[in-house]
Amino acid sequence: MKLTTIPRIKRVSLARPRLRRPRISSRKVPYLLQGGPLNMAWLCSPGTLRFSYQHWRGYYDQSNKWVSL
């Protein structure tokens, strides 16, 4: 098919209200860690896996308290 005319480019009007689709997102709640090597850190979920940092060995439980091993 042969193009005989130049396609028209529509102008974008910023005054016209746009329809916005709702975005799926999770509710982010900060969890403050208490004690241990990361006492000033905030996490997005409670608790951590076991880890070691310098002379610290342990993990944070569900209530974000330090549990040493």
mmCIF file of C-alpha atoms in Angstrom:
data_model
loop_
_atom_site.group_PDB
_atom_site.id
_atom_site.type_symbol
_atom_site.label_atom_id
_atom_site.label_comp_id
_atom_site.label_asym_id
_atom_site.label_seq_id
_atom_site.Cartn_x
_atom_site.Cartn_y
_atom_site.Cartn_z
ATOM 1 C CA MET A 1 0.000 0.000 0.000
ATOM 2 C CA LYS A 2 1.406 3.294 -1.088
ATOM 3 C CA LEU A 3 1.390 6.245 1.286
ATOM 4 C CA THR A 4 0.075 9.221 -0.628
ATOM 5 C CA THR A 5 -0.460 11.706 2.224
ATOM 6 C CA ILE A 6 1.550 12.570 5.284
ATOM 7 C CA PRO A 7 -0.136 11.273 8.419
ATOM 8 C CA ARG A 8 -1.420 14.015 10.710
ATOM 9 C CA ILE A 9 0.198 14.261 14.145
ATOM 10 C CA LYS A 10 -2.301 15.167 16.840
ATOM 11 C CA ARG A 11 -1.363 17.848 19.315
ATOM 12 C CA VAL A 12 -1.328 17.047 22.998
ATOM 13 C CA SER A 13 -3.576 19.308 25.029
ATOM 14 C CA LEU A 14 -2.468 19.643 28.638
ATOM 15 C CA ALA A 15 -5.738 21.369 29.568
ATOM 16 C CA ARG A 16 -7.767 18.252 28.781
ATOM 17 C CA PRO A 17 -8.312 15.937 31.782
ATOM 18 C CA ARG A 18 -6.643 12.564 31.409
ATOM 19 C CA LEU A 19 -7.910 9.188 32.517
ATOM 20 C CA ARG A 20 -5.482 7.615 34.943
ATOM 21 C CA ARG A 21 -5.384 3.902 35.524
ATOM 22 C CA PRO A 22 -4.966 2.838 39.135
ATOM 23 C CA ARG A 23 -1.511 1.439 39.763
ATOM 24 C CA ILE A 24 -0.950 -1.686 41.772
ATOM 25 C CA SER A 25 1.223 -0.900 44.762
ATOM 26 C CA SER A 26 1.984 -2.334 48.151
ATOM 27 C CA ARG A 27 1.562 -0.514 51.394
ATOM 28 C CA LYS A 28 5.019 0.334 52.679
ATOM 29 C CA VAL A 29 5.354 0.376 56.442
ATOM 30 C CA PRO A 30 8.806 1.056 57.918
ATOM 31 C CA TYR A 31 10.052 -1.317 60.612
ATOM 32 C CA LEU A 32 12.675 0.099 62.993
ATOM 33 C CA LEU A 33 15.348 -2.350 64.145
ATOM 34 C CA GLN A 34 16.207 -2.379 67.857
ATOM 35 C CA GLY A 35 19.671 -3.289 69.150
ATOM 36 C CA GLY A 36 22.420 -5.111 67.300
ATOM 37 C CA PRO A 37 24.649 -3.754 64.541
ATOM 38 C CA LEU A 38 21.830 -2.173 62.523
ATOM 39 C CA ASN A 39 20.113 -0.302 65.334
ATOM 40 C CA MET A 40 19.394 2.755 63.161
ATOM 41 C CA ALA A 41 18.150 0.921 60.054
ATOM 42 C CA TRP A 42 14.584 0.735 58.756
ATOM 43 C CA LEU A 43 13.292 -2.319 56.876
ATOM 44 C CA CYS A 44 10.238 -2.866 54.680
ATOM 45 C CA SER A 45 9.369 -6.167 56.371
ATOM 46 C CA PRO A 46 9.836 -7.471 59.914
ATOM 47 C CA GLY A 47 12.741 -9.777 60.748
ATOM 48 C CA THR A 48 15.879 -10.832 58.887
ATOM 49 C CA LEU A 49 17.818 -13.966 58.096
ATOM 50 C CA ARG A 50 20.928 -14.866 60.104
ATOM 51 C CA PHE A 51 23.963 -12.787 59.256
ATOM 52 C CA SER A 52 27.313 -11.771 60.657
ATOM 53 C CA TYR A 53 28.802 -8.291 60.658
ATOM 54 C CA GLN A 54 32.262 -7.708 62.174
ATOM 55 C CA HIS A 55 31.954 -9.237 65.667
ATOM 56 C CA TRP A 56 28.126 -9.465 65.563
ATOM 57 C CA ARG A 57 26.435 -12.797 64.727
ATOM 58 C CA GLY A 58 22.667 -13.198 64.833
ATOM 59 C CA TYR A 59 19.392 -12.068 63.314
ATOM 60 C CA TYR A 60 16.390 -9.833 63.960
ATOM 61 C CA ASP A 61 13.191 -11.657 64.954
ATOM 62 C CA GLN A 62 9.592 -10.807 63.954
ATOM 63 C CA SER A 63 9.424 -7.993 66.509
ATOM 64 C CA ASN A 64 12.744 -6.607 65.129
ATOM 65 C CA LYS A 65 14.719 -7.294 68.303
ATOM 66 C CA TRP A 66 18.315 -8.495 67.952
ATOM 67 C CA VAL A 67 18.880 -12.186 68.734
ATOM 68 C CA SER A 68 22.562 -13.088 69.054
ATOM 69 C CA LEU A 69 23.866 -16.547 68.185
#
